[in-house]
Amino acid sequence: MISSSRKISLLGDFAVGKTSTVARSVRNTFSDKYLTTVGVKVDTKSLLQADGHTLRLVLWDIAGANALDQMRSNYIGCTQRLLLVADGTRADTVTAALGLRDQANRLLGRLLPAVLMLNKCDMAAEWEVPPERIRELSALLPVFSTSARTGEGVEEAFDALALQLASPGSGLSLA
């Protein structure tokens, strides 16, 4: 039985792996073919709660950008959490993801809890994001090194997001 649904918006620059991350988490699939998201793609992920009810995450995979234009701004409404995705091989995408978070918070007039996924950890030799930057980021929000290709860290990031939803005051508790 579905007890509740929560809207989660995925934000990040172009080609950081937002769509691939959702595919890995929801369907346990990965494709090497890059398909640009046009507008928004909505998917769902169900998680079992401790009380036997199901929490449905409604995942809004918003087209990649380093700024929220009017179209993307319209998709942010009613968002309850942010899943920020950056590409570890492109340091500028971390700055873009944090900027998108700030823009979303201003648009909604409130601070949204967020989780940051540093994607492409399977390409660690090519990473531009140094460990000290990751430590700095970890002081601000939960940060996960992930790979949509291999699945490494993806479920842990989604679990952290779900735990935010299950925190005191949310009325939820996960199994």
PDB file of N, CA and C in Angstrom, residues 21-102:
ATOM      1  N   THR A  21      21.489   7.852 -13.758  1.00  0.00           N
ATOM      2  CA  THR A  21      21.385   7.538 -12.335  1.00  0.00           C
ATOM      3  C   THR A  21      19.977   7.063 -11.996  1.00  0.00           C
ATOM      4  N   VAL A  22      18.978   7.734 -12.541  1.00  0.00           N
ATOM      5  CA  VAL A  22      17.593   7.308 -12.309  1.00  0.00           C
ATOM      6  C   VAL A  22      17.375   5.917 -12.908  1.00  0.00           C
ATOM      7  N   ALA A  23      17.851   5.696 -14.120  1.00  0.00           N
ATOM      8  CA  ALA A  23      17.689   4.380 -14.756  1.00  0.00           C
ATOM      9  C   ALA A  23      18.356   3.291 -13.923  1.00  0.00           C
ATOM     10  N   ARG A  24      19.536   3.580 -13.383  1.00  0.00           N
ATOM     11  CA  ARG A  24      20.247   2.600 -12.553  1.00  0.00           C
ATOM     12  C   ARG A  24      19.449   2.312 -11.284  1.00  0.00           C
ATOM     13  N   SER A  25      18.930   3.339 -10.651  1.00  0.00           N
ATOM     14  CA  SER A  25      18.232   3.163  -9.386  1.00  0.00           C
ATOM     15  C   SER A  25      16.851   2.528  -9.558  1.00  0.00           C
ATOM     16  N   VAL A  26      16.121   2.950 -10.569  1.00  0.00           N
ATOM     17  CA  VAL A  26      14.739   2.486 -10.743  1.00  0.00           C
ATOM     18  C   VAL A  26      14.665   1.149 -11.475  1.00  0.00           C
ATOM     19  N   ARG A  27      15.472   0.988 -12.525  1.00  0.00           N
ATOM     20  CA  ARG A  27      15.377  -0.218 -13.366  1.00  0.00           C
ATOM     21  C   ARG A  27      16.634  -1.075 -13.357  1.00  0.00           C
ATOM     22  N   ASN A  28      17.670  -0.636 -12.635  1.00  0.00           N
ATOM     23  CA  ASN A  28      18.953  -1.318 -12.589  1.00  0.00           C
ATOM     24  C   ASN A  28      19.524  -1.533 -14.000  1.00  0.00           C
ATOM     25  N   THR A  29      19.446  -0.466 -14.802  1.00  0.00           N
ATOM     26  CA  THR A  29      19.974  -0.513 -16.166  1.00  0.00           C
ATOM     27  C   THR A  29      20.932   0.648 -16.402  1.00  0.00           C
ATOM     28  N   PHE A  30      21.755   0.517 -17.434  1.00  0.00           N
ATOM     29  CA  PHE A  30      22.652   1.584 -17.864  1.00  0.00           C
ATOM     30  C   PHE A  30      22.824   1.468 -19.368  1.00  0.00           C
ATOM     31  N   SER A  31      22.869   2.614 -20.051  1.00  0.00           N
ATOM     32  CA  SER A  31      23.123   2.641 -21.485  1.00  0.00           C
ATOM     33  C   SER A  31      24.259   3.613 -21.762  1.00  0.00           C
ATOM     34  N   ASP A  32      25.174   3.205 -22.661  1.00  0.00           N
ATOM     35  CA  ASP A  32      26.263   4.091 -23.067  1.00  0.00           C
ATOM     36  C   ASP A  32      25.787   5.180 -24.018  1.00  0.00           C
ATOM     37  N   LYS A  33      24.571   5.047 -24.534  1.00  0.00           N
ATOM     38  CA  LYS A  33      24.049   6.030 -25.486  1.00  0.00           C
ATOM     39  C   LYS A  33      23.560   7.247 -24.720  1.00  0.00           C
ATOM     40  N   TYR A  34      24.111   8.410 -25.074  1.00  0.00           N
ATOM     41  CA  TYR A  34      23.725   9.643 -24.411  1.00  0.00           C
ATOM     42  C   TYR A  34      22.501  10.222 -25.097  1.00  0.00           C
ATOM     43  N   LEU A  35      21.435  10.374 -24.334  1.00  0.00           N
ATOM     44  CA  LEU A  35      20.217  11.001 -24.825  1.00  0.00           C
ATOM     45  C   LEU A  35      19.934  12.216 -23.954  1.00  0.00           C
ATOM     46  N   THR A  36      19.903  13.381 -24.582  1.00  0.00           N
ATOM     47  CA  THR A  36      19.636  14.607 -23.847  1.00  0.00           C
ATOM     48  C   THR A  36      18.183  14.617 -23.396  1.00  0.00           C
ATOM     49  N   THR A  37      17.970  14.932 -22.117  1.00  0.00           N
ATOM     50  CA  THR A  37      16.608  15.096 -21.612  1.00  0.00           C
ATOM     51  C   THR A  37      16.091  16.437 -22.111  1.00  0.00           C
ATOM     52  N   VAL A  38      14.900  16.418 -22.692  1.00  0.00           N
ATOM     53  CA  VAL A  38      14.264  17.641 -23.157  1.00  0.00           C
ATOM     54  C   VAL A  38      13.143  17.951 -22.172  1.00  0.00           C
ATOM     55  N   GLY A  39      13.238  19.071 -21.502  1.00  0.00           N
ATOM     56  CA  GLY A  39      12.217  19.434 -20.522  1.00  0.00           C
ATOM     57  C   GLY A  39      12.414  18.678 -19.228  1.00  0.00           C
ATOM     58  N   VAL A  40      11.563  17.683 -19.019  1.00  0.00           N
ATOM     59  CA  VAL A  40      11.619  16.899 -17.788  1.00  0.00           C
ATOM     60  C   VAL A  40      11.189  15.473 -18.082  1.00  0.00           C
ATOM     61  N   LYS A  41      11.763  14.536 -17.366  1.00  0.00           N
ATOM     62  CA  LYS A  41      11.360  13.133 -17.435  1.00  0.00           C
ATOM     63  C   LYS A  41      11.000  12.730 -16.012  1.00  0.00           C
ATOM     64  N   VAL A  42       9.813  12.177 -15.831  1.00  0.00           N
ATOM     65  CA  VAL A  42       9.342  11.807 -14.500  1.00  0.00           C
ATOM     66  C   VAL A  42       9.340  10.289 -14.362  1.00  0.00           C
ATOM     67  N   ASP A  43       9.873   9.811 -13.264  1.00  0.00           N
ATOM     68  CA  ASP A  43       9.925   8.385 -12.968  1.00  0.00           C
ATOM     69  C   ASP A  43       9.584   8.210 -11.499  1.00  0.00           C
ATOM     70  N   THR A  44       9.360   6.980 -11.063  1.00  0.00           N
ATOM     71  CA  THR A  44       9.070   6.748  -9.649  1.00  0.00           C
ATOM     72  C   THR A  44       9.938   5.628  -9.101  1.00  0.00           C
ATOM     73  N   LYS A  45      10.220   5.734  -7.827  1.00  0.00           N
ATOM     74  CA  LYS A  45      10.972   4.715  -7.107  1.00  0.00           C
ATOM     75  C   LYS A  45      10.234   4.493  -5.798  1.00  0.00           C
ATOM     76  N   SER A  46       9.904   3.240  -5.506  1.00  0.00           N
ATOM     77  CA  SER A  46       9.184   2.913  -4.283  1.00  0.00           C
ATOM     78  C   SER A  46      10.127   2.317  -3.254  1.00  0.00           C
ATOM     79  N   LEU A  47       9.961   2.773  -2.020  1.00  0.00           N
ATOM     80  CA  LEU A  47      10.784   2.301  -0.905  1.00  0.00           C
ATOM     81  C   LEU A  47       9.868   1.816   0.209  1.00  0.00           C
ATOM     82  N   LEU A  48      10.203   0.673   0.794  1.00  0.00           N
ATOM     83  CA  LEU A  48       9.415   0.099   1.884  1.00  0.00           C
ATOM     84  C   LEU A  48       9.744   0.801   3.195  1.00  0.00           C
ATOM     85  N   GLN A  49       8.692   1.191   3.925  1.00  0.00           N
ATOM     86  CA  GLN A  49       8.860   1.818   5.230  1.00  0.00           C
ATOM     87  C   GLN A  49       8.792   0.757   6.322  1.00  0.00           C
ATOM     88  N   ALA A  50       9.252   1.115   7.517  1.00  0.00           N
ATOM     89  CA  ALA A  50       9.257   0.190   8.652  1.00  0.00           C
ATOM     90  C   ALA A  50       7.859  -0.313   8.987  1.00  0.00           C
ATOM     91  N   ASP A  51       6.845   0.520   8.759  1.00  0.00           N
ATOM     92  CA  ASP A  51       5.474   0.131   9.104  1.00  0.00           C
ATOM     93  C   ASP A  51       4.791  -0.673   7.999  1.00  0.00           C
ATOM     94  N   GLY A  52       5.526  -1.038   6.958  1.00  0.00           N
ATOM     95  CA  GLY A  52       4.964  -1.844   5.880  1.00  0.00           C
ATOM     96  C   GLY A  52       4.372  -1.028   4.744  1.00  0.00           C
ATOM     97  N   HIS A  53       4.240   0.262   4.919  1.00  0.00           N
ATOM     98  CA  HIS A  53       3.741   1.116   3.849  1.00  0.00           C
ATOM     99  C   HIS A  53       4.879   1.436   2.885  1.00  0.00           C
ATOM    100  N   THR A  54       4.525   1.934   1.739  1.00  0.00           N
ATOM    101  CA  THR A  54       5.509   2.255   0.714  1.00  0.00           C
ATOM    102  C   THR A  54       5.593   3.756   0.512  1.00  0.00           C
ATOM    103  N   LEU A  55       6.805   4.250   0.470  1.00  0.00           N
ATOM    104  CA  LEU A  55       7.065   5.647   0.143  1.00  0.00           C
ATOM    105  C   LEU A  55       7.414   5.695  -1.337  1.00  0.00           C
ATOM    106  N   ARG A  56       6.701   6.511  -2.069  1.00  0.00           N
ATOM    107  CA  ARG A  56       6.981   6.657  -3.502  1.00  0.00           C
ATOM    108  C   ARG A  56       7.730   7.968  -3.724  1.00  0.00           C
ATOM    109  N   LEU A  57       8.942   7.845  -4.257  1.00  0.00           N
ATOM    110  CA  LEU A  57       9.700   9.019  -4.663  1.00  0.00           C
ATOM    111  C   LEU A  57       9.333   9.309  -6.113  1.00  0.00           C
ATOM    112  N   VAL A  58       8.793  10.471  -6.363  1.00  0.00           N
ATOM    113  CA  VAL A  58       8.470  10.892  -7.722  1.00  0.00           C
ATOM    114  C   VAL A  58       9.656  11.734  -8.177  1.00  0.00           C
ATOM    115  N   LEU A  59      10.452  11.144  -9.065  1.00  0.00           N
ATOM    116  CA  LEU A  59      11.729  11.712  -9.483  1.00  0.00           C
ATOM    117  C   LEU A  59      11.566  12.555 -10.733  1.00  0.00           C
ATOM    118  N   TRP A  60      11.788  13.848 -10.598  1.00  0.00           N
ATOM    119  CA  TRP A  60      11.702  14.773 -11.721  1.00  0.00           C
ATOM    120  C   TRP A  60      13.115  15.038 -12.227  1.00  0.00           C
ATOM    121  N   ASP A  61      13.473  14.390 -13.311  1.00  0.00           N
ATOM    122  CA  ASP A  61      14.777  14.518 -13.954  1.00  0.00           C
ATOM    123  C   ASP A  61      14.686  15.725 -14.884  1.00  0.00           C
ATOM    124  N   ILE A  62      15.142  16.867 -14.384  1.00  0.00           N
ATOM    125  CA  ILE A  62      15.004  18.122 -15.120  1.00  0.00           C
ATOM    126  C   ILE A  62      16.199  18.298 -16.054  1.00  0.00           C
ATOM    127  N   ALA A  63      15.901  18.691 -17.289  1.00  0.00           N
ATOM    128  CA  ALA A  63      16.945  18.839 -18.316  1.00  0.00           C
ATOM    129  C   ALA A  63      18.144  19.590 -17.782  1.00  0.00           C
ATOM    130  N   GLY A  64      19.330  19.129 -18.153  1.00  0.00           N
ATOM    131  CA  GLY A  64      20.581  19.688 -17.675  1.00  0.00           C
ATOM    132  C   GLY A  64      20.760  21.152 -18.010  1.00  0.00           C
ATOM    133  N   ALA A  65      21.309  21.885 -17.040  1.00  0.00           N
ATOM    134  CA  ALA A  65      21.588  23.306 -17.223  1.00  0.00           C
ATOM    135  C   ALA A  65      22.460  23.760 -16.068  1.00  0.00           C
ATOM    136  N   ASN A  66      23.100  24.903 -16.243  1.00  0.00           N
ATOM    137  CA  ASN A  66      23.835  25.465 -15.123  1.00  0.00           C
ATOM    138  C   ASN A  66      23.078  26.639 -14.519  1.00  0.00           C
ATOM    139  N   ALA A  67      21.842  26.889 -15.013  1.00  0.00           N
ATOM    140  CA  ALA A  67      20.957  27.909 -14.461  1.00  0.00           C
ATOM    141  C   ALA A  67      19.512  27.483 -14.711  1.00  0.00           C
ATOM    142  N   LEU A  68      18.618  27.919 -13.835  1.00  0.00           N
ATOM    143  CA  LEU A  68      17.204  27.589 -14.005  1.00  0.00           C
ATOM    144  C   LEU A  68      16.536  28.683 -14.825  1.00  0.00           C
ATOM    145  N   ASP A  69      16.230  28.383 -16.086  1.00  0.00           N
ATOM    146  CA  ASP A  69      15.486  29.329 -16.897  1.00  0.00           C
ATOM    147  C   ASP A  69      14.003  29.202 -16.536  1.00  0.00           C
ATOM    148  N   GLN A  70      13.146  29.950 -17.210  1.00  0.00           N
ATOM    149  CA  GLN A  70      11.719  29.959 -16.863  1.00  0.00           C
ATOM    150  C   GLN A  70      11.093  28.565 -16.960  1.00  0.00           C
ATOM    151  N   MET A  71      11.425  27.820 -18.023  1.00  0.00           N
ATOM    152  CA  MET A  71      10.848  26.483 -18.186  1.00  0.00           C
ATOM    153  C   MET A  71      11.240  25.587 -17.014  1.00  0.00           C
ATOM    154  N   ARG A  72      12.528  25.528 -16.698  1.00  0.00           N
ATOM    155  CA  ARG A  72      12.985  24.673 -15.600  1.00  0.00           C
ATOM    156  C   ARG A  72      12.424  25.142 -14.263  1.00  0.00           C
ATOM    157  N   SER A  73      12.292  26.441 -14.084  1.00  0.00           N
ATOM    158  CA  SER A  73      11.731  26.983 -12.846  1.00  0.00           C
ATOM    159  C   SER A  73      10.316  26.470 -12.613  1.00  0.00           C
ATOM    160  N   ASN A  74       9.566  26.326 -13.686  1.00  0.00           N
ATOM    161  CA  ASN A  74       8.189  25.828 -13.563  1.00  0.00           C
ATOM    162  C   ASN A  74       8.145  24.393 -13.046  1.00  0.00           C
ATOM    163  N   TYR A  75       9.178  23.602 -13.312  1.00  0.00           N
ATOM    164  CA  TYR A  75       9.210  22.205 -12.883  1.00  0.00           C
ATOM    165  C   TYR A  75       9.557  22.039 -11.407  1.00  0.00           C
ATOM    166  N   ILE A  76      10.124  23.066 -10.788  1.00  0.00           N
ATOM    167  CA  ILE A  76      10.617  22.970  -9.417  1.00  0.00           C
ATOM    168  C   ILE A  76       9.485  22.993  -8.384  1.00  0.00           C
ATOM    169  N   GLY A  77       8.354  23.589  -8.723  1.00  0.00           N
ATOM    170  CA  GLY A  77       7.266  23.750  -7.762  1.00  0.00           C
ATOM    171  C   GLY A  77       6.916  22.465  -7.024  1.00  0.00           C
ATOM    172  N   CYS A  78       6.614  22.590  -5.740  1.00  0.00           N
ATOM    173  CA  CYS A  78       6.198  21.487  -4.858  1.00  0.00           C
ATOM    174  C   CYS A  78       7.313  20.464  -4.588  1.00  0.00           C
ATOM    175  N   THR A  79       8.530  20.767  -5.002  1.00  0.00           N
ATOM    176  CA  THR A  79       9.640  19.855  -4.711  1.00  0.00           C
ATOM    177  C   THR A  79       9.871  19.793  -3.214  1.00  0.00           C
ATOM    178  N   GLN A  80      10.116  18.574  -2.713  1.00  0.00           N
ATOM    179  CA  GLN A  80      10.352  18.402  -1.280  1.00  0.00           C
ATOM    180  C   GLN A  80      11.817  18.116  -0.953  1.00  0.00           C
ATOM    181  N   ARG A  81      12.580  17.639  -1.915  1.00  0.00           N
ATOM    182  CA  ARG A  81      14.006  17.388  -1.737  1.00  0.00           C
ATOM    183  C   ARG A  81      14.688  17.559  -3.089  1.00  0.00           C
ATOM    184  N   LEU A  82      16.003  17.823  -3.031  1.00  0.00           N
ATOM    185  CA  LEU A  82      16.796  17.931  -4.246  1.00  0.00           C
ATOM    186  C   LEU A  82      17.835  16.827  -4.280  1.00  0.00           C
ATOM    187  N   LEU A  83      17.992  16.239  -5.436  1.00  0.00           N
ATOM    188  CA  LEU A  83      19.083  15.307  -5.690  1.00  0.00           C
ATOM    189  C   LEU A  83      19.968  16.012  -6.711  1.00  0.00           C
ATOM    190  N   LEU A  84      21.097  16.512  -6.230  1.00  0.00           N
ATOM    191  CA  LEU A  84      22.036  17.228  -7.079  1.00  0.00           C
ATOM    192  C   LEU A  84      23.004  16.217  -7.674  1.00  0.00           C
ATOM    193  N   VAL A  85      23.257  16.328  -8.973  1.00  0.00           N
ATOM    194  CA  VAL A  85      24.175  15.403  -9.639  1.00  0.00           C
ATOM    195  C   VAL A  85      25.257  16.218 -10.331  1.00  0.00           C
ATOM    196  N   ALA A  86      26.501  15.857 -10.043  1.00  0.00           N
ATOM    197  CA  ALA A  86      27.661  16.482 -10.685  1.00  0.00           C
ATOM    198  C   ALA A  86      28.549  15.372 -11.237  1.00  0.00           C
ATOM    199  N   ASP A  87      29.423  15.742 -12.153  1.00  0.00           N
ATOM    200  CA  ASP A  87      30.339  14.807 -12.807  1.00  0.00           C
ATOM    201  C   ASP A  87      31.724  15.006 -12.202  1.00  0.00           C
ATOM    202  N   GLY A  88      32.238  13.990 -11.527  1.00  0.00           N
ATOM    203  CA  GLY A  88      33.539  14.096 -10.890  1.00  0.00           C
ATOM    204  C   GLY A  88      34.673  14.398 -11.849  1.00  0.00           C
ATOM    205  N   THR A  89      34.474  14.128 -13.142  1.00  0.00           N
ATOM    206  CA  THR A  89      35.510  14.413 -14.132  1.00  0.00           C
ATOM    207  C   THR A  89      35.439  15.850 -14.638  1.00  0.00           C
ATOM    208  N   ARG A  90      34.447  16.617 -14.167  1.00  0.00           N
ATOM    209  CA  ARG A  90      34.270  18.018 -14.580  1.00  0.00           C
ATOM    210  C   ARG A  90      33.959  18.853 -13.329  1.00  0.00           C
ATOM    211  N   ALA A  91      34.981  19.442 -12.727  1.00  0.00           N
ATOM    212  CA  ALA A  91      34.824  20.172 -11.466  1.00  0.00           C
ATOM    213  C   ALA A  91      33.789  21.292 -11.557  1.00  0.00           C
ATOM    214  N   ASP A  92      33.667  21.921 -12.716  1.00  0.00           N
ATOM    215  CA  ASP A  92      32.709  23.020 -12.863  1.00  0.00           C
ATOM    216  C   ASP A  92      31.267  22.566 -12.661  1.00  0.00           C
ATOM    217  N   THR A  93      30.980  21.269 -12.828  1.00  0.00           N
ATOM    218  CA  THR A  93      29.608  20.788 -12.657  1.00  0.00           C
ATOM    219  C   THR A  93      29.199  20.760 -11.182  1.00  0.00           C
ATOM    220  N   VAL A  94      30.171  20.711 -10.270  1.00  0.00           N
ATOM    221  CA  VAL A  94      29.864  20.799  -8.838  1.00  0.00           C
ATOM    222  C   VAL A  94      29.361  22.208  -8.537  1.00  0.00           C
ATOM    223  N   THR A  95      30.075  23.198  -9.041  1.00  0.00           N
ATOM    224  CA  THR A  95      29.663  24.594  -8.853  1.00  0.00           C
ATOM    225  C   THR A  95      28.287  24.820  -9.467  1.00  0.00           C
ATOM    226  N   ALA A  96      28.048  24.264 -10.632  1.00  0.00           N
ATOM    227  CA  ALA A  96      26.748  24.405 -11.289  1.00  0.00           C
ATOM    228  C   ALA A  96      25.637  23.779 -10.443  1.00  0.00           C
ATOM    229  N   ALA A  97      25.874  22.584  -9.901  1.00  0.00           N
ATOM    230  CA  ALA A  97      24.855  21.903  -9.088  1.00  0.00           C
ATOM    231  C   ALA A  97      24.524  22.713  -7.840  1.00  0.00           C
ATOM    232  N   LEU A  98      25.544  23.244  -7.178  1.00  0.00           N
ATOM    233  CA  LEU A  98      25.303  24.058  -5.983  1.00  0.00           C
ATOM    234  C   LEU A  98      24.572  25.350  -6.337  1.00  0.00           C
ATOM    235  N   GLY A  99      24.898  25.935  -7.475  1.00  0.00           N
ATOM    236  CA  GLY A  99      24.191  27.128  -7.949  1.00  0.00           C
ATOM    237  C   GLY A  99      22.734  26.836  -8.246  1.00  0.00           C
ATOM    238  N   LEU A 100      22.464  25.681  -8.848  1.00  0.00           N
ATOM    239  CA  LEU A 100      21.076  25.283  -9.122  1.00  0.00           C
ATOM    240  C   LEU A 100      20.304  25.095  -7.822  1.00  0.00           C
ATOM    241  N   ARG A 101      20.965  24.507  -6.818  1.00  0.00           N
ATOM    242  CA  ARG A 101      20.320  24.352  -5.503  1.00  0.00           C
ATOM    243  C   ARG A 101      19.938  25.716  -4.943  1.00  0.00           C
ATOM    244  N   ASP A 102      20.868  26.668  -4.998  1.00  0.00           N
ATOM    245  CA  ASP A 102      20.596  27.999  -4.475  1.00  0.00           C
ATOM    246  C   ASP A 102      19.444  28.669  -5.232  1.00  0.00           C
TER     247      ASP A 102
END
